[in-house]
Amino acid sequence: MGESSGRSSAETIEFRDVTKQYPGGSEPAVDGLSLEVPAGEICVLVGPSGCGKTTAMRMVNRMIDMTSGDILLGGRSVRDRKPEELRREIGYVIQQIGLFPHRTIADNISTVPSLLGWSKARMSERADELLELVGLPREMRDRYPSQLSGGQRQRVGVARALAVDPPVMLMDEPFGAIDPINRERLQNEFLRLQAELRKTIVFVTHDIDEAIKMGDRIAVMQVGGKLAQFAPPAELLMAPASPFVEDFVGADRALKRLALQRVRDIDLWTVATCRTGEPTAGVRERTAEADLDIALLVDEHQRPVGWLSERGLTGERIRSELRSPADPVVDLDDILRDALSDLLASESMYGPVVGAQGEVVGVLSMQVISQAVGSAPSEVPGATELAASEHVNGAGDATGPDEE
Amino acid sequence: MSAALVIAQSGGFVRERGGDASCVANDGFCPTWIADNLDRYWTPLLEHLYLVVVSVGIGFAIAFSLGLLAHRQRWLIAPLTGVTSALYTIPSIAMFFLLQPLLGRGNAPAIVGLAIYTQVIIFRNVITGLANVPGEMVDAASGMGMTKNQRLFRVEVPLAVPEILAGLRIAVATTVGLAAFAAFAGAGGLGQKLIVASLITFKSNVVVAGGMVTLLAAALDLAVLGFQRLLTPWRRAVAA
Ligand SMILES: Nc1ncnc2c1ncn2[C@@H]1O[C@H](COP(=O)(O)OP(=O)(O)OP(=O)(O)O)[C@@H](O)[C@H]1O
Ligand SMILES: [Mg+2]
């Protein structure tokens, strides 16, 4: 997509011992927050209501002035910038979306460009480009916000924030007002967009599931504005730093980890595959070496047919005697959580895993999954990588309008 | 020449011309007289229109500016509301006489007096209109890097237009009515035909002059309404 106008590459965001004390507040809203968001990553601020997420985020574009400490964008202090100029370089998306009802969609998208004095032609061209980017038809450009659905408005809100290709984006519960089904879809779309754009993003939510899904890194905050833990999602789930974090991520954190991994990310069992009419001896030998002590009968394209029974192995050559069909067949690109669900649904302890052509590449078993849940967090990819690999089979969201 | 004299003369003059003599003598409602004399009302009507447009125009400019100022300097809201409300309570005839020592007789005191009456209505509507702009609009505007002035004129004022123009409509209607009393200040307008003792009892005159005041109010109201529709195409956009 024509996004590489090159104006801005992503910048790191660094909070240095940032404190915000509201006048009259008994304790600080944000207390000594220090963290660094690497360029091109999504940092999610998550925590219970009133823990200071919004306050922390709004200090980045100086919508709120910090009491002490400093925030650096690309190594440069926000304190040295004129607030208006700083804000024009930072994409801003809020929960209420905040589209201007008296302006058309194209004019809404052109808000910052017009502040920067772009020509009419350039703004119009850019608006069309952005509508396409967020998957909205060009005809929408002359509509008013009241003529759009909530999800469409949200997309326009994102397009507006991206108008001048800012290196940094701030998003405060951007999907908070959207119903769960559309939220899921918008999240997936946004992750796909981010895999392309690679902005540095501070994303606020109070929903731990959304945090795990969207974040490359997650900052868990607790009331009083203290940072409880700052870690990639998998590490957060694997090793919560305190009882507060453990409680906040929930008792099902092991299950949540499964949502972060794909079948291709883990070590599968090996299995002996065989074709009808093949000499039995070789198959017995390979079965002995494989992780699974049952052979898998495949067709001429290496696609699974079924599990071979003892009787199939009794003759000189393999006979097509099955003990059970090869259910469920798991795809390499399946999310681990979905694969587990398939296993449970077919009351099966294991299932063959196939690649893009349907060829058998290994076996996924309950045991493999439980090992994966306990594996080191470094093996688990971040949200953006997960989204980047998504186009392979479109597993996350088959209905998104932004595909290809 | 004193205006009182003009009014007295025109009063006698009006009755002299045309119509059914006995009907006119009885102060009745005389269609033939109305047909014969309608042309004598065009000038007062235009004068009336002039008084309303000029005084509301000036009044709006002042009240709107005060409204924008007080929106920024919140502490000004209470004193300005107090002063404009107090001015509004001055009886109109008293107002037009009170202004004469300062401004003489004629259109000047009339226009100043009428403009003063518009203040409270327009000022209040500007203030509430701006205050009712949703917080997320203001937040989004600032968050994207608008200066205070850009935010005011690109977002807050356009969104307050319906409420501001609602105030303008009330101001126009009120001023059309009050302008009839401007004759006490020596100004022209339909008031000349309504405040003269010998004419106010003449039904035909009251129907024509009073009817014109009402029609003028309705026409100006429609004009403002049309202007509002022109300014707010987004409000007519229906959900798709
Ligand atoms: N303008 C303000 N003046 C005084 N106190 C404030 C102000 N804004 C926020 N606070 C307080 O600061 C604390 C943090 O508020 P903040 O809005 O950052 O929380 P949050 O984590 O975003 O909460 P939520 O999930 O409910 O949006 C709260 O205790 C809040 O009451
Ligand atoms: Mg918040």
PDB file of C-alpha atoms in Angstrom, chain A residues 58 61 63 84 87-88 90 92 94 96-103 111-112 114-115 143-144 146-147 160, chain B residues 136-148 150 154-156 158-159 233-235 237-240:
ATOM      1  CA  ARG A  58      -2.449  11.889  27.550  1.00  0.00           C
ATOM      2  CA  ASN A  61       0.796  14.550  23.582  1.00  0.00           C
ATOM      3  CA  MET A  63      -3.131  16.977  26.694  1.00  0.00           C
ATOM      4  CA  GLU A  84      -0.152  22.076  19.071  1.00  0.00           C
ATOM      5  CA  ARG A  87      -0.105  16.864  18.717  1.00  0.00           C
ATOM      6  CA  ARG A  88      -0.219  17.203  14.949  1.00  0.00           C
ATOM      7  CA  ILE A  90       0.795  12.162  17.042  1.00  0.00           C
ATOM      8  CA  TYR A  92      -5.046  10.403  18.432  1.00  0.00           C
ATOM      9  CA  ILE A  94     -10.448   8.122  21.612  1.00  0.00           C
ATOM     10  CA  GLN A  96     -16.012   8.162  21.731  1.00  0.00           C
ATOM     11  CA  ILE A  97     -14.202   8.427  18.374  1.00  0.00           C
ATOM     12  CA  GLY A  98     -14.992  12.146  18.330  1.00  0.00           C
ATOM     13  CA  LEU A  99     -15.702  12.549  14.628  1.00  0.00           C
ATOM     14  CA  PHE A 100     -16.949  16.059  13.881  1.00  0.00           C
ATOM     15  CA  PRO A 101     -20.629  15.653  12.956  1.00  0.00           C
ATOM     16  CA  HIS A 102     -20.672  18.849  10.888  1.00  0.00           C
ATOM     17  CA  ARG A 103     -17.877  17.718   8.616  1.00  0.00           C
ATOM     18  CA  THR A 111      -8.430  17.623   9.947  1.00  0.00           C
ATOM     19  CA  VAL A 112      -4.698  17.568  10.632  1.00  0.00           C
ATOM     20  CA  SER A 114      -5.741  21.189   6.854  1.00  0.00           C
ATOM     21  CA  LEU A 115      -4.084  22.454  10.043  1.00  0.00           C
ATOM     22  CA  ARG A 143     -21.193  11.379   3.875  1.00  0.00           C
ATOM     23  CA  TYR A 144     -21.583  12.769   7.356  1.00  0.00           C
ATOM     24  CA  SER A 146     -24.308  10.261  11.376  1.00  0.00           C
ATOM     25  CA  GLN A 147     -24.715   8.243   8.183  1.00  0.00           C
ATOM     26  CA  ARG A 160      -8.121  10.443  10.630  1.00  0.00           C
TER      27      ARG A 160
ATOM     28  CA  GLU B 136     -15.203  14.538  23.120  1.00  0.00           C
ATOM     29  CA  MET B 137     -15.411  17.037  20.233  1.00  0.00           C
ATOM     30  CA  VAL B 138     -13.350  19.521  22.182  1.00  0.00           C
ATOM     31  CA  ASP B 139     -10.972  16.752  23.235  1.00  0.00           C
ATOM     32  CA  ALA B 140     -10.569  15.433  19.701  1.00  0.00           C
ATOM     33  CA  ALA B 141     -10.033  18.926  18.318  1.00  0.00           C
ATOM     34  CA  SER B 142      -7.329  19.790  20.832  1.00  0.00           C
ATOM     35  CA  GLY B 143      -5.819  16.323  20.673  1.00  0.00           C
ATOM     36  CA  MET B 144      -5.272  16.681  16.946  1.00  0.00           C
ATOM     37  CA  GLY B 145      -3.444  19.944  17.431  1.00  0.00           C
ATOM     38  CA  MET B 146      -5.980  22.717  16.948  1.00  0.00           C
ATOM     39  CA  THR B 147      -5.186  25.975  18.716  1.00  0.00           C
ATOM     40  CA  LYS B 148      -7.918  27.431  20.917  1.00  0.00           C
ATOM     41  CA  GLN B 150      -9.048  27.003  15.511  1.00  0.00           C
ATOM     42  CA  ARG B 154     -13.783  25.126  13.255  1.00  0.00           C
ATOM     43  CA  VAL B 155     -15.574  22.975  15.795  1.00  0.00           C
ATOM     44  CA  GLU B 156     -17.319  24.704  18.676  1.00  0.00           C
ATOM     45  CA  PRO B 158     -20.286  25.342  13.921  1.00  0.00           C
ATOM     46  CA  LEU B 159     -21.691  22.819  16.384  1.00  0.00           C
ATOM     47  CA  PRO B 233     -26.459  20.629   5.941  1.00  0.00           C
ATOM     48  CA  TRP B 234     -25.110  17.935   8.266  1.00  0.00           C
ATOM     49  CA  ARG B 235     -28.206  18.051  10.441  1.00  0.00           C
ATOM     50  CA  ALA B 237     -28.163  14.011   6.675  1.00  0.00           C
ATOM     51  CA  VAL B 238     -30.225  11.009   7.667  1.00  0.00           C
ATOM     52  CA  ALA B 239     -28.720   7.815   8.974  1.00  0.00           C
ATOM     53  CA  ALA B 240     -27.926   5.471   6.116  1.00  0.00           C
TER      54      ALA B 240
END
